[in-house]
PDB file of C-alpha atoms in Angstrom:
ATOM      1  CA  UNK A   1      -1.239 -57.202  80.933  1.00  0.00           C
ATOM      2  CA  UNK A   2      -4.045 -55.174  82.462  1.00  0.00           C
ATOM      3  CA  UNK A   3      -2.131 -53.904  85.462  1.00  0.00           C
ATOM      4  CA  UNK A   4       1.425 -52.745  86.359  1.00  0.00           C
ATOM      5  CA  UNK A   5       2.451 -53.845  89.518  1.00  0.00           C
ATOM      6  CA  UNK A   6       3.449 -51.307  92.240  1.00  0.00           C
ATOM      7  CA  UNK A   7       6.962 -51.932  93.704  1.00  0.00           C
ATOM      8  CA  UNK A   8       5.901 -51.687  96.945  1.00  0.00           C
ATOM      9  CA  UNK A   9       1.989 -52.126  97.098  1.00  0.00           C
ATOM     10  CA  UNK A  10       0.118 -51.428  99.694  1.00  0.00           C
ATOM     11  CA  UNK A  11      -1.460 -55.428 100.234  1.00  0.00           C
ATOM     12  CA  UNK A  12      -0.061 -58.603  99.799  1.00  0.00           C
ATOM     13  CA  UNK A  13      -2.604 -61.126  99.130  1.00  0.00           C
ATOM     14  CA  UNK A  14      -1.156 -64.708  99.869  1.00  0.00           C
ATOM     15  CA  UNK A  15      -2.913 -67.628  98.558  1.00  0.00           C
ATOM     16  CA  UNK A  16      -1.497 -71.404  99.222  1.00  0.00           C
ATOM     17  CA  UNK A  17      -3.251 -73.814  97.090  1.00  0.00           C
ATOM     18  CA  UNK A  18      -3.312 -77.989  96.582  1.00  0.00           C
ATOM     19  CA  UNK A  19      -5.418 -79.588  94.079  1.00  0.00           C
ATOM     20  CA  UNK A  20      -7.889 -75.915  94.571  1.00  0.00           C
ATOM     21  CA  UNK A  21      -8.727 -76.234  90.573  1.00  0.00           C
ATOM     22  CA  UNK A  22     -12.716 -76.411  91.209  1.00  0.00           C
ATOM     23  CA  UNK A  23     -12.980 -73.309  92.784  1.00  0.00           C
ATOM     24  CA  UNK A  24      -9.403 -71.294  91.715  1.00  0.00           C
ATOM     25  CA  UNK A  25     -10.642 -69.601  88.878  1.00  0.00           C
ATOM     26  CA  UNK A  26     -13.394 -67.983  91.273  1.00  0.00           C
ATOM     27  CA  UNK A  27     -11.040 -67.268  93.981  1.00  0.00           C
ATOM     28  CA  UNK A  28      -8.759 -65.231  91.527  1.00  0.00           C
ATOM     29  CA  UNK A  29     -11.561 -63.280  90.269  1.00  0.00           C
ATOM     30  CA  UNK A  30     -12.927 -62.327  93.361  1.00  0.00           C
ATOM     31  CA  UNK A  31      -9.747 -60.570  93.694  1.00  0.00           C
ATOM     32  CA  UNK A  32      -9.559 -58.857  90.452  1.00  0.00           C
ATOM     33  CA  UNK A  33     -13.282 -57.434  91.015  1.00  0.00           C
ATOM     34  CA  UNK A  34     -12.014 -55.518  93.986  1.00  0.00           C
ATOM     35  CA  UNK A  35     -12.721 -52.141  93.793  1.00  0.00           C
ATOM     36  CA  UNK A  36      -9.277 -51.306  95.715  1.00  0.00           C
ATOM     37  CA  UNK A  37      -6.013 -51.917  93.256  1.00  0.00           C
ATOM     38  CA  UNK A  38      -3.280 -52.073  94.886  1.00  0.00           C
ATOM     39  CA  UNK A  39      -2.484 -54.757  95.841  1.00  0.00           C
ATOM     40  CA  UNK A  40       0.135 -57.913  94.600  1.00  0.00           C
ATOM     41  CA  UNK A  41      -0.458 -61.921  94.897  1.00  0.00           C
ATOM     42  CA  UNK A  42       1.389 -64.012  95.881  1.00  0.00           C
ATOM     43  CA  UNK A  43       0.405 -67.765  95.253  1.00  0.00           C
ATOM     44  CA  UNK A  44       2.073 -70.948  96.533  1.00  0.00           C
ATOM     45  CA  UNK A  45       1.815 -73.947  94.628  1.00  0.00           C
ATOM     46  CA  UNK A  46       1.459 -76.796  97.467  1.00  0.00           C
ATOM     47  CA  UNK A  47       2.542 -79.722  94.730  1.00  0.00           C
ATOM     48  CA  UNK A  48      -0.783 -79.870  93.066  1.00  0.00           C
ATOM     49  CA  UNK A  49      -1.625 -82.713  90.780  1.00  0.00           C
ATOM     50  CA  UNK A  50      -4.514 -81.493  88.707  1.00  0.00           C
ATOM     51  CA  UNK A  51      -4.674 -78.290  87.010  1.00  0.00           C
ATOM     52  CA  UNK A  52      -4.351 -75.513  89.880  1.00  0.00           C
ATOM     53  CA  UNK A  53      -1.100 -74.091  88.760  1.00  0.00           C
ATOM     54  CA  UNK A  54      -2.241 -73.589  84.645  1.00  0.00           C
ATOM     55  CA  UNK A  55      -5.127 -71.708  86.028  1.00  0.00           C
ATOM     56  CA  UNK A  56      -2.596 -69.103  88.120  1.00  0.00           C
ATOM     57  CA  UNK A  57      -0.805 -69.266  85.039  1.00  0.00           C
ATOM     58  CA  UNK A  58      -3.762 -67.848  82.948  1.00  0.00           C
ATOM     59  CA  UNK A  59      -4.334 -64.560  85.886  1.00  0.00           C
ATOM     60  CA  UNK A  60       0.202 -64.099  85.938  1.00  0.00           C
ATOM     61  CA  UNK A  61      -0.304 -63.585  82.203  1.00  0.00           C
ATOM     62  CA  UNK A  62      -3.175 -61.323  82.384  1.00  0.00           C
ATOM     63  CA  UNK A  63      -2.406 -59.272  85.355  1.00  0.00           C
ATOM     64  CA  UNK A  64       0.938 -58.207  86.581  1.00  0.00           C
ATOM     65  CA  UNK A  65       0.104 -58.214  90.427  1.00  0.00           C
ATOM     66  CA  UNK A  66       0.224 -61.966  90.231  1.00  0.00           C
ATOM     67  CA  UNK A  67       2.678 -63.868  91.202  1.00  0.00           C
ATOM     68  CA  UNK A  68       3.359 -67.744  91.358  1.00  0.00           C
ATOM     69  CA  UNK A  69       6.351 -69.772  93.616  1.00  0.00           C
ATOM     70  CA  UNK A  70       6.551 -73.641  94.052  1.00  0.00           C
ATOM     71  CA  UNK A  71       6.413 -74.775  97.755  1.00  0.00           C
ATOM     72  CA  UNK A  72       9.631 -75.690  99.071  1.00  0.00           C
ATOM     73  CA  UNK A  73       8.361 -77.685 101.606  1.00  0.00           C
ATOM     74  CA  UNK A  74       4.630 -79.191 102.232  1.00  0.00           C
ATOM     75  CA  UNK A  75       1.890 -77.652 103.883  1.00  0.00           C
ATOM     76  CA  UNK A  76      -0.003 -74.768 104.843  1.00  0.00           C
ATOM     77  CA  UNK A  77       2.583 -73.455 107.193  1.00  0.00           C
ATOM     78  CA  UNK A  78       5.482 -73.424 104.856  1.00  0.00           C
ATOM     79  CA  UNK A  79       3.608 -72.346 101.932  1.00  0.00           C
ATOM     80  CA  UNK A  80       2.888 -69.766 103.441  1.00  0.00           C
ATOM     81  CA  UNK A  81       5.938 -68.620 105.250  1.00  0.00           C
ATOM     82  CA  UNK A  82       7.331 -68.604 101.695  1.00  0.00           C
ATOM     83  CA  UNK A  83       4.871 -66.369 100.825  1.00  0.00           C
ATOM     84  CA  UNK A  84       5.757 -63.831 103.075  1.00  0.00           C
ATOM     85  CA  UNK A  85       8.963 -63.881 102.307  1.00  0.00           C
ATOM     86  CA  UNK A  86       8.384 -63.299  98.505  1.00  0.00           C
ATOM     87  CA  UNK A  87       5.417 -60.254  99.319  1.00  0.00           C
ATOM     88  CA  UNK A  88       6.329 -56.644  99.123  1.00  0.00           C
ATOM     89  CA  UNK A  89       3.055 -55.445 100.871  1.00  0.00           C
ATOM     90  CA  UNK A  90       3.136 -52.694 103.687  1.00  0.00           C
ATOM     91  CA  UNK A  91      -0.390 -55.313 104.924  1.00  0.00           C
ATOM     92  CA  UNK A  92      -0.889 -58.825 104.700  1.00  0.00           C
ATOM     93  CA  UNK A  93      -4.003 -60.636 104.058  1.00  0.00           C
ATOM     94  CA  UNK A  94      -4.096 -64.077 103.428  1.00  0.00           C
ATOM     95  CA  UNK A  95      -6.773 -66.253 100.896  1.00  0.00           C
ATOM     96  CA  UNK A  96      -8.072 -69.725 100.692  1.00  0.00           C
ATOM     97  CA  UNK A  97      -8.185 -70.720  97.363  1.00  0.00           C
ATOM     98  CA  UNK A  98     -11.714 -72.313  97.783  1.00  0.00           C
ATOM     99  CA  UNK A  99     -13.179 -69.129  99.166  1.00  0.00           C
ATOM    100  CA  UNK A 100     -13.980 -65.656  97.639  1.00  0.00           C
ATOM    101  CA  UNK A 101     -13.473 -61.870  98.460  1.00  0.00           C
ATOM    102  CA  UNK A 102     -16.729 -59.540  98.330  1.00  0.00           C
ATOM    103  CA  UNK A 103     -15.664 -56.933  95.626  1.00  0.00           C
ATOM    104  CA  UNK A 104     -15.051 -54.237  98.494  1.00  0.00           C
ATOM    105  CA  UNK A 105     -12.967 -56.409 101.014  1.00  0.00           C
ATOM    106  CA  UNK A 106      -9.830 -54.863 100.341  1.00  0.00           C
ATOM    107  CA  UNK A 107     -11.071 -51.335 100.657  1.00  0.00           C
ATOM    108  CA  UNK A 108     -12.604 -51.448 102.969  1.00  0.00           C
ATOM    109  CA  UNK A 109     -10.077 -53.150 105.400  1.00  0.00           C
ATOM    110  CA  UNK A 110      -7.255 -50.977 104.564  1.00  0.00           C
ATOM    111  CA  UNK A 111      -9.251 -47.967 105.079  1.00  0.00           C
ATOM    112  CA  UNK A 112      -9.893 -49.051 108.584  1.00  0.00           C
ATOM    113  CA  UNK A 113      -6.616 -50.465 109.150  1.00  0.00           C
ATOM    114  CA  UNK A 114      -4.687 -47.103 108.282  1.00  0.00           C
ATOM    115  CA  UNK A 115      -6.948 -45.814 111.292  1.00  0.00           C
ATOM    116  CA  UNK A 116      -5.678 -47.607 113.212  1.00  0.00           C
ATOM    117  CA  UNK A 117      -2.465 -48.215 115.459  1.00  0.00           C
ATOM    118  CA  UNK A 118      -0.008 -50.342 114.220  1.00  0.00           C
ATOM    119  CA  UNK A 119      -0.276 -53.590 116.360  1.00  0.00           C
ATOM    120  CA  UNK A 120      -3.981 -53.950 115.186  1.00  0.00           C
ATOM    121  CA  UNK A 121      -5.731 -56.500 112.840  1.00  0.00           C
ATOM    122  CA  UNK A 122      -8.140 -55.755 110.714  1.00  0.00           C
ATOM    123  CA  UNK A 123     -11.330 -58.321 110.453  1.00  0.00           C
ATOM    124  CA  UNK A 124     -15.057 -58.569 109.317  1.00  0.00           C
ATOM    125  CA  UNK A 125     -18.188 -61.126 108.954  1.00  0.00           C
ATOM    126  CA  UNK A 126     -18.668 -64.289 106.929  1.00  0.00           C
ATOM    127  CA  UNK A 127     -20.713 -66.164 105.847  1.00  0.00           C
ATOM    128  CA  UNK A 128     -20.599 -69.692 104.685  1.00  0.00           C
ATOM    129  CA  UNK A 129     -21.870 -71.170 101.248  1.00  0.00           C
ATOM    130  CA  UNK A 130     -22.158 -74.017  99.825  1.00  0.00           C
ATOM    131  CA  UNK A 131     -23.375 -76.455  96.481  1.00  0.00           C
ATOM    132  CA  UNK A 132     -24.961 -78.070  98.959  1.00  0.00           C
ATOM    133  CA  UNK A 133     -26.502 -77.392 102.754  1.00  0.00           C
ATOM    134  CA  UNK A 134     -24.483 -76.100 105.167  1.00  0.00           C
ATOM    135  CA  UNK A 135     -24.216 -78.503 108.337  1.00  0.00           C
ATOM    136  CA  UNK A 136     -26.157 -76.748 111.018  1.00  0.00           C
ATOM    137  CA  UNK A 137     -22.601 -76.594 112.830  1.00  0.00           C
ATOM    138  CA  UNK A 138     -20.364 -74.350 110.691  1.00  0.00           C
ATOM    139  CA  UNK A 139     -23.632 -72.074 110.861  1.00  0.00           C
ATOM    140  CA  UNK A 140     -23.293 -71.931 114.374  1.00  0.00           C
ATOM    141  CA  UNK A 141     -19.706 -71.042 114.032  1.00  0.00           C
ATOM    142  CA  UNK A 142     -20.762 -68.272 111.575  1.00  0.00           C
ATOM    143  CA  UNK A 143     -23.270 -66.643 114.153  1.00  0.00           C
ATOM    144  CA  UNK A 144     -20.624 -66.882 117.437  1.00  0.00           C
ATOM    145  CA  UNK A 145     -17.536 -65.584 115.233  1.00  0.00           C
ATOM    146  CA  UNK A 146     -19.981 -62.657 114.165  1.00  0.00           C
ATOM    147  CA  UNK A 147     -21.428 -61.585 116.894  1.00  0.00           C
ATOM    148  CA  UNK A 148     -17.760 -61.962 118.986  1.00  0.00           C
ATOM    149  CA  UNK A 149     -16.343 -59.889 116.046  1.00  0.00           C
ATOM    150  CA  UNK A 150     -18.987 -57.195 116.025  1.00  0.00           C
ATOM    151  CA  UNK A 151     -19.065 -56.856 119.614  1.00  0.00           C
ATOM    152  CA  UNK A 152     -15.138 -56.555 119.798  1.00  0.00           C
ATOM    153  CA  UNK A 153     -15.167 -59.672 122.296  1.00  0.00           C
ATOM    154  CA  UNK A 154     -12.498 -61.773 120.533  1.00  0.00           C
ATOM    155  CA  UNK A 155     -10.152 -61.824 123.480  1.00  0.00           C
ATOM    156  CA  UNK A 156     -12.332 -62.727 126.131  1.00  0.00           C
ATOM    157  CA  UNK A 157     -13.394 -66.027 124.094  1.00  0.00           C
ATOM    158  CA  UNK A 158      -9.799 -66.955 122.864  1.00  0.00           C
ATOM    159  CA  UNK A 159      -9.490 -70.070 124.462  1.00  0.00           C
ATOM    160  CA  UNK A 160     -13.204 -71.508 123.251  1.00  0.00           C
ATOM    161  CA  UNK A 161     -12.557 -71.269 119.822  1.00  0.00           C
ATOM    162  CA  UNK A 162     -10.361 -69.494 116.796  1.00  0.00           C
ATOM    163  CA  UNK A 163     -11.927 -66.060 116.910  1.00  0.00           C
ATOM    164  CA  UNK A 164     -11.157 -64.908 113.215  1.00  0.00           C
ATOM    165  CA  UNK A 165     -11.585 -66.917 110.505  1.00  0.00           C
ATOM    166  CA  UNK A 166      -8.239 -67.783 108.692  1.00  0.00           C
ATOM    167  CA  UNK A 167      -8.356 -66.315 105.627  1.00  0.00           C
ATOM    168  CA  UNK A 168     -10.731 -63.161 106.606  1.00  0.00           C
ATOM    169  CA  UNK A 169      -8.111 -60.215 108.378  1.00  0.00           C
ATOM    170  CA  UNK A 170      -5.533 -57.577 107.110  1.00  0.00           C
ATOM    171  CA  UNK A 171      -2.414 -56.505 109.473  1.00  0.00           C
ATOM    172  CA  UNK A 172       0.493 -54.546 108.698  1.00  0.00           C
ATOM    173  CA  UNK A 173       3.675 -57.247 108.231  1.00  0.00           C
ATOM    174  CA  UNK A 174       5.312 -56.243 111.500  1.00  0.00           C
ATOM    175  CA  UNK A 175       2.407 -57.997 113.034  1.00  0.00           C
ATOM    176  CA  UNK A 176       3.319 -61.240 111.155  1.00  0.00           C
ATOM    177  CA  UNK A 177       7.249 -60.434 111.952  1.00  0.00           C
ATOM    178  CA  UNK A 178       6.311 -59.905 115.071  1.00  0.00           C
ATOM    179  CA  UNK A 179       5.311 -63.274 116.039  1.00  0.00           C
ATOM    180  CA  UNK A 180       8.245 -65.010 114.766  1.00  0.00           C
ATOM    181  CA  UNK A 181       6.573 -65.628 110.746  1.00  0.00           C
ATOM    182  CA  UNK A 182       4.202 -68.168 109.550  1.00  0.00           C
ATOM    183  CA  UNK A 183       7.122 -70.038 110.002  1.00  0.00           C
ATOM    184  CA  UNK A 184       6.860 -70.223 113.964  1.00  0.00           C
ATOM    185  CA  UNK A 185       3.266 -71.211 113.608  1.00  0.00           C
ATOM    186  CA  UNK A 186       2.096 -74.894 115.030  1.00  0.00           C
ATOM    187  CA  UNK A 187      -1.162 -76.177 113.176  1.00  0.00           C
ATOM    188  CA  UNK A 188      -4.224 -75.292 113.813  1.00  0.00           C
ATOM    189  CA  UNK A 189      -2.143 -72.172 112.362  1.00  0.00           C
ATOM    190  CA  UNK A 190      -4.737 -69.878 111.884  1.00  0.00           C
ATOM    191  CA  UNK A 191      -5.913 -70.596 116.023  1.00  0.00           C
ATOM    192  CA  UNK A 192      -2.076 -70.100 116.884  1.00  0.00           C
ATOM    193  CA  UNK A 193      -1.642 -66.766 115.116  1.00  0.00           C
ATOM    194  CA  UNK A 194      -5.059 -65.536 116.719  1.00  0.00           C
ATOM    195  CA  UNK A 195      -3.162 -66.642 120.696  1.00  0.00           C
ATOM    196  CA  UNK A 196      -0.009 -65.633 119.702  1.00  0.00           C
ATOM    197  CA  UNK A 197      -1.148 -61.951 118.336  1.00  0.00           C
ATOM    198  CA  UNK A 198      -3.206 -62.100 121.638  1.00  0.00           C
ATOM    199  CA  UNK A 199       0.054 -62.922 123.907  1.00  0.00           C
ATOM    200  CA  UNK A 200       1.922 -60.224 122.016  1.00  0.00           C
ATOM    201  CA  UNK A 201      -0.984 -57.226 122.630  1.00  0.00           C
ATOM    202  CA  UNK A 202      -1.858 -57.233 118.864  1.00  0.00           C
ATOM    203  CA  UNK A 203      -6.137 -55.792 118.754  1.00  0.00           C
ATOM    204  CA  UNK A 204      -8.467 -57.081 116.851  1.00  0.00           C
ATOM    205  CA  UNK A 205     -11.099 -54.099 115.033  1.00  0.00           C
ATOM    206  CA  UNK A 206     -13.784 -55.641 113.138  1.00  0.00           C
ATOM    207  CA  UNK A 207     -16.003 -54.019 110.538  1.00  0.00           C
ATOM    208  CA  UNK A 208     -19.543 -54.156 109.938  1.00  0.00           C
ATOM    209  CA  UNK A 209     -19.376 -55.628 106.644  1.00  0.00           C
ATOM    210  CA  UNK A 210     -19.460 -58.618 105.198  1.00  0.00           C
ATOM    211  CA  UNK A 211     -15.338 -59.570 103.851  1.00  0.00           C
ATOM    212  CA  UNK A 212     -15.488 -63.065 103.599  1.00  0.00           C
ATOM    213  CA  UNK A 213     -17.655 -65.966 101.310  1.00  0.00           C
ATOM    214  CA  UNK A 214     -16.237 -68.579 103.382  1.00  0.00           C
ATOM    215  CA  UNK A 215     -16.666 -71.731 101.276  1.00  0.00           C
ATOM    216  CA  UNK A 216     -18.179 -75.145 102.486  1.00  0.00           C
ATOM    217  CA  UNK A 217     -17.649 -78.614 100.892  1.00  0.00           C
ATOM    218  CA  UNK A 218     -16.248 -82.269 101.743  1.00  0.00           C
ATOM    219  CA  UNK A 219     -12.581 -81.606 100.255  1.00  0.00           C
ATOM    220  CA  UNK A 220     -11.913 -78.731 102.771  1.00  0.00           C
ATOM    221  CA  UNK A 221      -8.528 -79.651 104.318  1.00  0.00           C
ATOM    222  CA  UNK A 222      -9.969 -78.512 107.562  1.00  0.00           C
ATOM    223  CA  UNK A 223     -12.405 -81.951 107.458  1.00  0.00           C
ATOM    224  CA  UNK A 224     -10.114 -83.767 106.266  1.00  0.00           C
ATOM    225  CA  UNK A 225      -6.694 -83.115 107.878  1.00  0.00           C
ATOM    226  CA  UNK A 226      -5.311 -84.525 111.723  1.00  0.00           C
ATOM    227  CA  UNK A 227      -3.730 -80.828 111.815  1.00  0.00           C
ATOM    228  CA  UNK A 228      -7.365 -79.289 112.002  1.00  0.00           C
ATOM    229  CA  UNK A 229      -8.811 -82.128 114.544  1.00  0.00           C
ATOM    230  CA  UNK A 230     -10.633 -81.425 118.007  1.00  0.00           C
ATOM    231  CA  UNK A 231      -7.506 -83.196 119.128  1.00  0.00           C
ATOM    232  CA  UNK A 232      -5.264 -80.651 117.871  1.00  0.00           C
ATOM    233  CA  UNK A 233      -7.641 -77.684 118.928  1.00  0.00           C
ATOM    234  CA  UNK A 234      -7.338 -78.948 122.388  1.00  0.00           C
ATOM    235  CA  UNK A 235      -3.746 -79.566 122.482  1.00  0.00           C
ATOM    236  CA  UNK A 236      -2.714 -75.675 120.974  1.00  0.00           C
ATOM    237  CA  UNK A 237      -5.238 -74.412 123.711  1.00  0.00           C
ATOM    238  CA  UNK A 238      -3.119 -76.450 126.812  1.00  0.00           C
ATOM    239  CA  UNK A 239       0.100 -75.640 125.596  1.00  0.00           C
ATOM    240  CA  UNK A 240      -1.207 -71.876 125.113  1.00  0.00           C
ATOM    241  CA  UNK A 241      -2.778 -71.782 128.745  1.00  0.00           C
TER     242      UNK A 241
END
């Protein structure tokens, strides 16, 4: 093994995956280029039927900062609430499996976060990519949730839109504790951690630098699932108002 793991590192990386074994392998080692090391992951198997788990396999036999649990329930939400429970990391970031880290992401987060008071999160640009084209729409998505994030206007547009992209921030775990867990979280649960850190005073500081390849193809769960509809949107924004 490569690396020892640090009792208590200083990030947790959490990483649910289903059926992610296209673009796994790319994920994982996106996080092993990062020039910050210490840090622990934490993957949750979400009862995948093709070969995602023997790839996590492969990086918990290489690298000792990996770690691999079985979902006890189904879903994003509990995957991830398990997660939690099973990091050891003073921050928490969180991964899609489809998506990749820019080899500085890490440091460059925690150097900002440790500047910063404690109810803060941490967050930076994207940028979407793709086999393919990108649909003109998730561009536009990438130019508002940049230029809200660089101009520190994430609050004052809460209610258009999810103002940090889910798998793209770093907070200390009292921030997660703080709104009851993952576990407390209604889908869209990346739009309901953004309002609920937002009810409970948490900032948002964004960097100048890019911290996120933000992945684009027809299997993302966010096309394809009721949990990530406009209906949904709309119904976590009127229960939030």
């Amino acid at each position: 093994m490569s690396n020892s793991p640090n009792s208590f590192p200083e990030i947790s990386v959490l990483i649910p995956f289903k059926d992610a074994a296209d673009w796994l392998e790319e994920c994982l080692d996106s996080i092993l280029d990062q020039t910050f090391a210490d840090f622990e992951v934490i993957g949750i198997d979400d009862h995948s039927t093709d070969q995602s788990r023997e790839i996590f396999e492969h990086y918990i036999k290489k690298d000792a900062r990996f770690f691999l649990f079985q979902n006890p329930g189904n879903g994003i939400i509990p995957a991830l609430e398990f997660a939690f429970s099973r990091s050891k990391g003073k921050m928490i970031t969180r991964m899609d499996a489809d998506d990749t880290m820019p080899e500085r992401r890490l440091e460059l987060m925690n150097n900002r976060l440790k500047r910063c008071d404690l109810r803060t999160v941490v967050t930076g640009k994207v940028l979407y990519f793709s086999e393919h084209e990108v649909s003109p729409g998730y561009l536009d998505y990438q130019s508002w949730l940049n230029d809200i994030n660089m101009h520190g206007d994430q609050y004052a547009n809460i209610y258009r839109e999810c103002v940090i992209a889910s798998p793209n921030w770093l907070t200390y775990r009292e921030n997660i504790e703080l709104v009851g867990g993952f576990g407390s979280l209604s889908y869209p649960e990346d739009y309901d951690l953004a309002i609920k850190w937002y009810e409970k005073g948490v900032k948002f500081e964004a960097i100048q630098d890019l911290t996120l390849y933000w992945r684009e193809h027809p299997g993302r769960i966010s096309r394809n699932s009721n949990s990530y509809s406009q209906k949904a949107f709309f119904e976590l924004k009127i229960n939030a108002f």
